[in-house]
PDB file of C-alpha atoms in Angstrom:
ATOM      1  CA  UNK M   1      18.469  -7.256  -6.180  1.00 96.00           C
ATOM      2  CA  UNK M   2      15.576  -6.219  -3.163  1.00 97.00           C
ATOM      3  CA  UNK M   3      12.731  -8.935  -1.947  1.00 98.00           C
ATOM      4  CA  UNK M   4      10.402  -8.841   0.224  1.00 98.00           C
ATOM      5  CA  UNK M   5       8.496 -12.472  -0.126  1.00 98.00           C
ATOM      6  CA  UNK M   6       4.942 -13.435   2.226  1.00 98.00           C
ATOM      7  CA  UNK M   7       4.364 -17.369   3.562  1.00 97.00           C
ATOM      8  CA  UNK M   8       2.124 -18.867   6.332  1.00 97.00           C
ATOM      9  CA  UNK M   9      -1.203 -17.877   4.552  1.00 96.00           C
ATOM     10  CA  UNK M  10      -4.615 -20.614   4.249  1.00 97.00           C
ATOM     11  CA  UNK M  11      -8.063 -21.530   5.477  1.00 98.00           C
ATOM     12  CA  UNK M  12      -8.697 -20.922   9.359  1.00 98.00           C
ATOM     13  CA  UNK M  13     -11.532 -20.876  10.877  1.00 98.00           C
ATOM     14  CA  UNK M  14     -13.369 -17.489  12.437  1.00 98.00           C
ATOM     15  CA  UNK M  15     -11.919 -17.595  16.277  1.00 98.00           C
ATOM     16  CA  UNK M  16      -9.054 -18.757  15.047  1.00 98.00           C
ATOM     17  CA  UNK M  17      -4.795 -18.139  14.770  1.00 98.00           C
ATOM     18  CA  UNK M  18      -2.311 -17.759  12.018  1.00 98.00           C
ATOM     19  CA  UNK M  19       1.154 -16.470  11.656  1.00 98.00           C
ATOM     20  CA  UNK M  20       2.623 -14.555   8.548  1.00 98.00           C
ATOM     21  CA  UNK M  21       5.885 -13.893   7.657  1.00 98.00           C
ATOM     22  CA  UNK M  22       7.442 -12.098   5.556  1.00 98.00           C
ATOM     23  CA  UNK M  23      10.989 -13.133   4.468  1.00 98.00           C
ATOM     24  CA  UNK M  24      13.088 -10.171   2.967  1.00 98.00           C
ATOM     25  CA  UNK M  25      16.702 -10.206   0.443  1.00 98.00           C
ATOM     26  CA  UNK M  26      18.355  -7.605  -1.062  1.00 98.00           C
ATOM     27  CA  UNK M  27      18.699  -4.461   1.303  1.00 98.00           C
ATOM     28  CA  UNK M  28      20.008  -3.854   4.916  1.00 98.00           C
ATOM     29  CA  UNK M  29      16.651  -4.818   6.460  1.00 98.00           C
ATOM     30  CA  UNK M  30      17.231  -3.557   9.796  1.00 98.00           C
ATOM     31  CA  UNK M  31      17.268  -0.354   9.519  1.00 97.00           C
ATOM     32  CA  UNK M  32      14.589  -0.159   7.342  1.00 98.00           C
ATOM     33  CA  UNK M  33      10.920  -0.285   9.323  1.00 98.00           C
ATOM     34  CA  UNK M  34       8.584  -2.498   7.665  1.00 98.00           C
ATOM     35  CA  UNK M  35       4.691  -2.967   7.460  1.00 98.00           C
ATOM     36  CA  UNK M  36       1.130  -5.134   6.636  1.00 98.00           C
ATOM     37  CA  UNK M  37      -0.501  -3.798   3.775  1.00 98.00           C
ATOM     38  CA  UNK M  38      -3.590  -5.922   3.091  1.00 98.00           C
ATOM     39  CA  UNK M  39      -6.941  -6.244   0.436  1.00 98.00           C
ATOM     40  CA  UNK M  40      -9.752  -8.195   1.011  1.00 98.00           C
ATOM     41  CA  UNK M  41     -11.220  -9.778  -2.254  1.00 97.00           C
ATOM     42  CA  UNK M  42     -12.033  -7.025  -5.063  1.00 96.00           C
ATOM     43  CA  UNK M  43     -11.862  -4.085  -2.496  1.00 97.00           C
ATOM     44  CA  UNK M  44      -9.035  -1.472  -2.408  1.00 98.00           C
ATOM     45  CA  UNK M  45      -5.317  -1.566   0.308  1.00 98.00           C
ATOM     46  CA  UNK M  46      -5.985  -0.653   3.850  1.00 98.00           C
ATOM     47  CA  UNK M  47      -2.404  -0.175   6.081  1.00 98.00           C
ATOM     48  CA  UNK M  48      -2.825  -2.344   8.632  1.00 98.00           C
ATOM     49  CA  UNK M  49       0.366  -2.627  11.036  1.00 98.00           C
ATOM     50  CA  UNK M  50       4.111  -0.894  10.791  1.00 98.00           C
ATOM     51  CA  UNK M  51       6.957  -1.661  13.084  1.00 98.00           C
ATOM     52  CA  UNK M  52      10.436   0.374  12.812  1.00 97.00           C
ATOM     53  CA  UNK M  53      13.542  -0.974  12.826  1.00 97.00           C
ATOM     54  CA  UNK M  54      14.548  -1.455  16.151  1.00 96.00           C
ATOM     55  CA  UNK M  55      11.127  -3.329  16.377  1.00 97.00           C
ATOM     56  CA  UNK M  56      10.715  -0.017  19.321  1.00 97.00           C
ATOM     57  CA  UNK M  57       7.739   1.771  17.626  1.00 97.00           C
ATOM     58  CA  UNK M  58       4.686  -0.217  16.872  1.00 98.00           C
ATOM     59  CA  UNK M  59       2.008   0.916  15.419  1.00 98.00           C
ATOM     60  CA  UNK M  60      -1.440  -0.440  14.327  1.00 98.00           C
ATOM     61  CA  UNK M  61      -5.174   0.285  12.345  1.00 98.00           C
ATOM     62  CA  UNK M  62      -8.465   0.491  14.732  1.00 97.00           C
ATOM     63  CA  UNK M  63      -9.764  -2.544  12.923  1.00 97.00           C
ATOM     64  CA  UNK M  64      -6.825  -5.326  14.343  1.00 98.00           C
ATOM     65  CA  UNK M  65      -5.375  -3.699  17.133  1.00 98.00           C
ATOM     66  CA  UNK M  66      -5.459  -6.090  19.927  1.00 97.00           C
ATOM     67  CA  UNK M  67      -6.344  -8.244  17.667  1.00 98.00           C
ATOM     68  CA  UNK M  68      -3.060  -8.940  15.680  1.00 98.00           C
ATOM     69  CA  UNK M  69       0.945  -8.922  16.384  1.00 98.00           C
ATOM     70  CA  UNK M  70       4.255  -7.893  14.030  1.00 98.00           C
ATOM     71  CA  UNK M  71       7.362  -8.905  15.236  1.00 98.00           C
ATOM     72  CA  UNK M  72      10.389  -8.744  13.185  1.00 98.00           C
ATOM     73  CA  UNK M  73      13.690 -11.018  13.734  1.00 98.00           C
ATOM     74  CA  UNK M  74      16.717  -8.497  11.985  1.00 98.00           C
ATOM     75  CA  UNK M  75      18.864 -11.554  12.149  1.00 98.00           C
ATOM     76  CA  UNK M  76      16.651 -13.283   9.648  1.00 98.00           C
ATOM     77  CA  UNK M  77      15.323 -10.631   7.912  1.00 98.00           C
ATOM     78  CA  UNK M  78      12.531 -11.876   8.582  1.00 98.00           C
ATOM     79  CA  UNK M  79       8.563 -10.259  10.091  1.00 98.00           C
ATOM     80  CA  UNK M  80       5.867 -11.805  10.682  1.00 98.00           C
ATOM     81  CA  UNK M  81       2.257 -11.065  12.001  1.00 98.00           C
ATOM     82  CA  UNK M  82       0.720 -12.999  14.158  1.00 98.00           C
ATOM     83  CA  UNK M  83      -3.255 -13.051  14.249  1.00 98.00           C
ATOM     84  CA  UNK M  84      -6.047 -14.030  16.627  1.00 98.00           C
ATOM     85  CA  UNK M  85      -9.340 -14.635  16.610  1.00 98.00           C
ATOM     86  CA  UNK M  86      -9.530 -13.873  13.376  1.00 98.00           C
ATOM     87  CA  UNK M  87     -12.920 -12.532  11.981  1.00 98.00           C
ATOM     88  CA  UNK M  88     -14.315 -13.474   8.590  1.00 98.00           C
ATOM     89  CA  UNK M  89     -14.236  -9.451   7.623  1.00 98.00           C
ATOM     90  CA  UNK M  90     -10.354 -10.807   7.571  1.00 98.00           C
ATOM     91  CA  UNK M  91      -9.830 -12.474   4.417  1.00 98.00           C
ATOM     92  CA  UNK M  92      -8.294 -11.204   2.504  1.00 98.00           C
ATOM     93  CA  UNK M  93      -4.167 -10.567   0.392  1.00 98.00           C
ATOM     94  CA  UNK M  94      -2.113  -9.625   2.799  1.00 98.00           C
ATOM     95  CA  UNK M  95       0.853  -7.681   1.306  1.00 98.00           C
ATOM     96  CA  UNK M  96       4.275  -7.225   3.013  1.00 98.00           C
ATOM     97  CA  UNK M  97       5.418  -4.065   2.228  1.00 98.00           C
ATOM     98  CA  UNK M  98       9.211  -1.690   3.187  1.00 98.00           C
ATOM     99  CA  UNK M  99       8.367   1.196   4.181  1.00 97.00           C
ATOM    100  CA  UNK M 100      11.006   3.918   2.105  1.00 96.00           C
ATOM    101  CA  UNK M 101      13.381   5.897   3.735  1.00 90.00           C
ATOM    102  CA  UNK M 102      12.406   9.210   3.212  1.00 88.00           C
ATOM    103  CA  UNK M 103       8.997   8.928   3.475  1.00 90.00           C
ATOM    104  CA  UNK M 104       5.805   6.716   4.901  1.00 94.00           C
ATOM    105  CA  UNK M 105       5.303   4.883   1.409  1.00 98.00           C
ATOM    106  CA  UNK M 106       5.893   1.206   0.182  1.00 98.00           C
ATOM    107  CA  UNK M 107       8.725   1.075  -1.973  1.00 97.00           C
ATOM    108  CA  UNK M 108       9.088  -2.689  -2.107  1.00 98.00           C
ATOM    109  CA  UNK M 109       6.089  -5.656  -1.728  1.00 98.00           C
ATOM    110  CA  UNK M 110       5.695  -8.669  -1.756  1.00 98.00           C
ATOM    111  CA  UNK M 111       2.977 -10.838  -3.890  1.00 97.00           C
ATOM    112  CA  UNK M 112       1.002 -10.769  -1.119  1.00 98.00           C
ATOM    113  CA  UNK M 113      -0.792 -14.283   0.267  1.00 98.00           C
ATOM    114  CA  UNK M 114      -3.961 -15.112   1.045  1.00 98.00           C
ATOM    115  CA  UNK M 115      -5.905 -15.630   4.392  1.00 98.00           C
ATOM    116  CA  UNK M 116      -9.427 -17.097   4.696  1.00 98.00           C
ATOM    117  CA  UNK M 117     -10.674 -16.983   7.267  1.00 98.00           C
ATOM    118  CA  UNK M 118     -14.090 -18.928   7.101  1.00 98.00           C
ATOM    119  CA  UNK M 119     -15.905 -22.172   8.387  1.00 96.00           C
TER     120      UNK M 119
ATOM    121  CA  UNK A   1      -8.176   9.518   9.813  1.00 96.00           C
ATOM    122  CA  UNK A   2      -7.451  11.390   7.025  1.00 98.00           C
ATOM    123  CA  UNK A   3     -10.092  10.442   4.771  1.00 98.00           C
ATOM    124  CA  UNK A   4      -9.024   9.804   0.766  1.00 98.00           C
ATOM    125  CA  UNK A   5     -11.552  10.424  -1.691  1.00 98.00           C
ATOM    126  CA  UNK A   6     -10.576   9.277  -6.146  1.00 98.00           C
ATOM    127  CA  UNK A   7     -12.097  10.435  -8.266  1.00 97.00           C
ATOM    128  CA  UNK A   8     -13.413   8.691 -10.912  1.00 98.00           C
ATOM    129  CA  UNK A   9     -14.083   5.300  -9.318  1.00 98.00           C
ATOM    130  CA  UNK A  10     -13.614   4.536 -13.121  1.00 98.00           C
ATOM    131  CA  UNK A  11     -12.333   6.205 -15.939  1.00 98.00           C
ATOM    132  CA  UNK A  12     -12.472   5.127 -19.568  1.00 98.00           C
ATOM    133  CA  UNK A  13      -9.302   6.197 -21.986  1.00 97.00           C
ATOM    134  CA  UNK A  14      -8.204   5.460 -25.624  1.00 97.00           C
ATOM    135  CA  UNK A  15      -4.674   4.451 -25.532  1.00 97.00           C
ATOM    136  CA  UNK A  16      -2.502   7.194 -26.234  1.00 97.00           C
ATOM    137  CA  UNK A  17      -3.993  10.185 -24.936  1.00 98.00           C
ATOM    138  CA  UNK A  18      -3.992  10.990 -21.847  1.00 98.00           C
ATOM    139  CA  UNK A  19      -6.121  10.874 -18.544  1.00 98.00           C
ATOM    140  CA  UNK A  20      -6.179  13.291 -15.069  1.00 98.00           C
ATOM    141  CA  UNK A  21      -7.143  10.854 -11.693  1.00 98.00           C
ATOM    142  CA  UNK A  22      -8.066  13.259  -8.802  1.00 98.00           C
ATOM    143  CA  UNK A  23      -7.766  12.221  -5.079  1.00 98.00           C
ATOM    144  CA  UNK A  24      -9.234  14.310  -2.588  1.00 98.00           C
ATOM    145  CA  UNK A  25      -7.711  14.174   0.903  1.00 98.00           C
ATOM    146  CA  UNK A  26     -10.518  15.161   3.801  1.00 98.00           C
ATOM    147  CA  UNK A  27      -7.403  17.837   5.570  1.00 97.00           C
ATOM    148  CA  UNK A  28      -5.034  19.628   4.161  1.00 96.00           C
ATOM    149  CA  UNK A  29      -2.197  17.187   3.623  1.00 95.00           C
ATOM    150  CA  UNK A  30       1.432  19.686   3.364  1.00 90.00           C
ATOM    151  CA  UNK A  31       2.672  17.653  -0.255  1.00 92.00           C
ATOM    152  CA  UNK A  32       2.310  13.487   1.675  1.00 97.00           C
ATOM    153  CA  UNK A  33       0.405  12.218  -0.415  1.00 98.00           C
ATOM    154  CA  UNK A  34       1.642   9.312  -2.499  1.00 98.00           C
ATOM    155  CA  UNK A  35       0.066   6.991  -6.108  1.00 98.00           C
ATOM    156  CA  UNK A  36       0.166   3.841  -7.007  1.00 98.00           C
ATOM    157  CA  UNK A  37      -0.794   1.283  -9.580  1.00 98.00           C
ATOM    158  CA  UNK A  38      -1.909  -2.571  -9.401  1.00 98.00           C
ATOM    159  CA  UNK A  39      -2.601  -4.386 -11.997  1.00 98.00           C
ATOM    160  CA  UNK A  40      -4.568  -7.550 -12.139  1.00 96.00           C
ATOM    161  CA  UNK A  41      -3.035  -9.496  -9.933  1.00 95.00           C
ATOM    162  CA  UNK A  42      -0.088  -8.472  -9.073  1.00 98.00           C
ATOM    163  CA  UNK A  43       1.020  -6.143  -5.478  1.00 98.00           C
ATOM    164  CA  UNK A  44       0.933  -2.652  -5.801  1.00 98.00           C
ATOM    165  CA  UNK A  45       3.639  -0.292  -7.164  1.00 98.00           C
ATOM    166  CA  UNK A  46       4.938   2.699  -5.966  1.00 98.00           C
ATOM    167  CA  UNK A  47       4.680   4.964  -8.721  1.00 98.00           C
ATOM    168  CA  UNK A  48       4.859   8.673  -7.012  1.00 98.00           C
ATOM    169  CA  UNK A  49       5.804  10.897  -3.151  1.00 98.00           C
ATOM    170  CA  UNK A  50       5.474  13.873  -1.943  1.00 97.00           C
ATOM    171  CA  UNK A  51       3.157  14.983  -4.270  1.00 98.00           C
ATOM    172  CA  UNK A  52       4.304  14.843  -7.922  1.00 98.00           C
ATOM    173  CA  UNK A  53       7.764  12.193  -7.455  1.00 98.00           C
ATOM    174  CA  UNK A  54       8.380   9.432  -9.555  1.00 98.00           C
ATOM    175  CA  UNK A  55       9.447   7.101  -7.907  1.00 97.00           C
ATOM    176  CA  UNK A  56      12.636   4.687  -8.801  1.00 96.00           C
ATOM    177  CA  UNK A  57      12.051   3.316 -12.694  1.00 96.00           C
ATOM    178  CA  UNK A  58       8.556   4.794 -13.589  1.00 98.00           C
ATOM    179  CA  UNK A  59       8.775   7.164 -16.901  1.00 98.00           C
ATOM    180  CA  UNK A  60       7.710  10.550 -17.366  1.00 98.00           C
ATOM    181  CA  UNK A  61       4.671   9.845 -18.756  1.00 98.00           C
ATOM    182  CA  UNK A  62       3.128   9.184 -14.756  1.00 98.00           C
ATOM    183  CA  UNK A  63       3.510  13.120 -13.531  1.00 98.00           C
ATOM    184  CA  UNK A  64       2.130  14.267  -9.790  1.00 98.00           C
ATOM    185  CA  UNK A  65       0.366  17.694  -8.973  1.00 98.00           C
ATOM    186  CA  UNK A  66      -1.173  19.120  -7.147  1.00 98.00           C
ATOM    187  CA  UNK A  67      -1.408  20.454  -2.673  1.00 97.00           C
ATOM    188  CA  UNK A  68      -3.691  21.142   0.191  1.00 96.00           C
ATOM    189  CA  UNK A  69      -6.216  19.143   0.433  1.00 97.00           C
ATOM    190  CA  UNK A  70      -6.249  17.963  -3.819  1.00 98.00           C
ATOM    191  CA  UNK A  71      -4.220  16.015  -5.130  1.00 98.00           C
ATOM    192  CA  UNK A  72      -4.345  14.631  -9.257  1.00 98.00           C
ATOM    193  CA  UNK A  73      -1.933  12.076 -11.120  1.00 98.00           C
ATOM    194  CA  UNK A  74      -1.750  12.295 -15.085  1.00 98.00           C
ATOM    195  CA  UNK A  75      -0.909   9.129 -17.804  1.00 98.00           C
ATOM    196  CA  UNK A  76      -0.168  11.603 -20.971  1.00 94.00           C
ATOM    197  CA  UNK A  77       0.240   8.493 -23.020  1.00 94.00           C
ATOM    198  CA  UNK A  78      -1.963   5.816 -22.310  1.00 97.00           C
ATOM    199  CA  UNK A  79      -0.201   2.967 -23.267  1.00 97.00           C
ATOM    200  CA  UNK A  80      -1.309  -0.466 -22.430  1.00 97.00           C
ATOM    201  CA  UNK A  81       0.717  -1.220 -19.528  1.00 97.00           C
ATOM    202  CA  UNK A  82      -0.968   1.263 -17.860  1.00 98.00           C
ATOM    203  CA  UNK A  83      -5.185   0.559 -17.740  1.00 98.00           C
ATOM    204  CA  UNK A  84      -4.981  -0.577 -13.543  1.00 98.00           C
ATOM    205  CA  UNK A  85      -6.338   0.811 -10.496  1.00 98.00           C
ATOM    206  CA  UNK A  86      -4.883   3.380  -9.083  1.00 98.00           C
ATOM    207  CA  UNK A  87      -5.640   4.728  -5.788  1.00 98.00           C
ATOM    208  CA  UNK A  88      -3.803   8.081  -3.181  1.00 98.00           C
ATOM    209  CA  UNK A  89      -2.290   7.067   0.064  1.00 98.00           C
ATOM    210  CA  UNK A  90      -1.595   9.730   2.318  1.00 98.00           C
ATOM    211  CA  UNK A  91       1.568   9.757   5.270  1.00 97.00           C
ATOM    212  CA  UNK A  92       0.814  13.447   6.453  1.00 96.00           C
ATOM    213  CA  UNK A  93      -1.542  11.741   9.846  1.00 94.00           C
ATOM    214  CA  UNK A  94      -0.642   8.331  10.787  1.00 94.00           C
ATOM    215  CA  UNK A  95      -1.469   6.279  11.932  1.00 94.00           C
ATOM    216  CA  UNK A  96      -3.349   5.422  10.557  1.00 97.00           C
ATOM    217  CA  UNK A  97      -1.862   5.320   6.740  1.00 97.00           C
ATOM    218  CA  UNK A  98      -4.688   5.779   4.791  1.00 98.00           C
ATOM    219  CA  UNK A  99      -5.811   4.776   1.584  1.00 98.00           C
ATOM    220  CA  UNK A 100      -7.788   6.252  -1.619  1.00 98.00           C
ATOM    221  CA  UNK A 101     -10.879   3.796  -2.564  1.00 98.00           C
ATOM    222  CA  UNK A 102      -9.339   3.227  -6.072  1.00 98.00           C
ATOM    223  CA  UNK A 103      -9.964   4.636  -9.510  1.00 98.00           C
ATOM    224  CA  UNK A 104      -9.233   1.953 -12.463  1.00 98.00           C
ATOM    225  CA  UNK A 105      -8.540   3.391 -15.679  1.00 98.00           C
ATOM    226  CA  UNK A 106      -9.748   0.676 -18.193  1.00 98.00           C
ATOM    227  CA  UNK A 107      -9.840   1.480 -22.689  1.00 97.00           C
ATOM    228  CA  UNK A 108     -12.026   2.489 -24.604  1.00 95.00           C
TER     229      UNK A 108
END
């Protein structure tokens, strides 16, 4: 069974840093691109970043470019999002999502992890 | 960036009736359109990709259609578990991948 499980969320002060992680299982992790999508409280979905299976290609939304960094460890079947210079508007549930093999859609999602940026 | 606009924001429908949700793109998508369902407190779930192809395990009462810039998701006979928020997503031009703002489907 495909599973992705996020961890590492919490409360951080504005300007601070945090890294959220995603542990994957039930599929050949290295052959799938992975993504981060977030959802601010009561709001819609916002795609943040993607990384190809071999880490050759990474992409970011303008809202996080230069502040957030996506990476992966194919030995440990893990995905990461390092978040720097955090702002109050970064407060959201962060989802790890597997990209479908045949389209840039998201066929498996984690349960999400809450990141709160507040003083 | 392709802007996705969903309508209506909220749709009230009786259980057992048909619901039709709309999604409009700011430019042609050439079929690169997906739909997701999000129930309260849960992660989104992929329903439809490629405008009309149901994802694995999605019931046949869900159908997608459309072309160019206008797309619809139809749920033919609403079950209690279908009352949720629905999002469309384009993957024609990226980055960024963009979603609509969502349609809340509620029971009348």
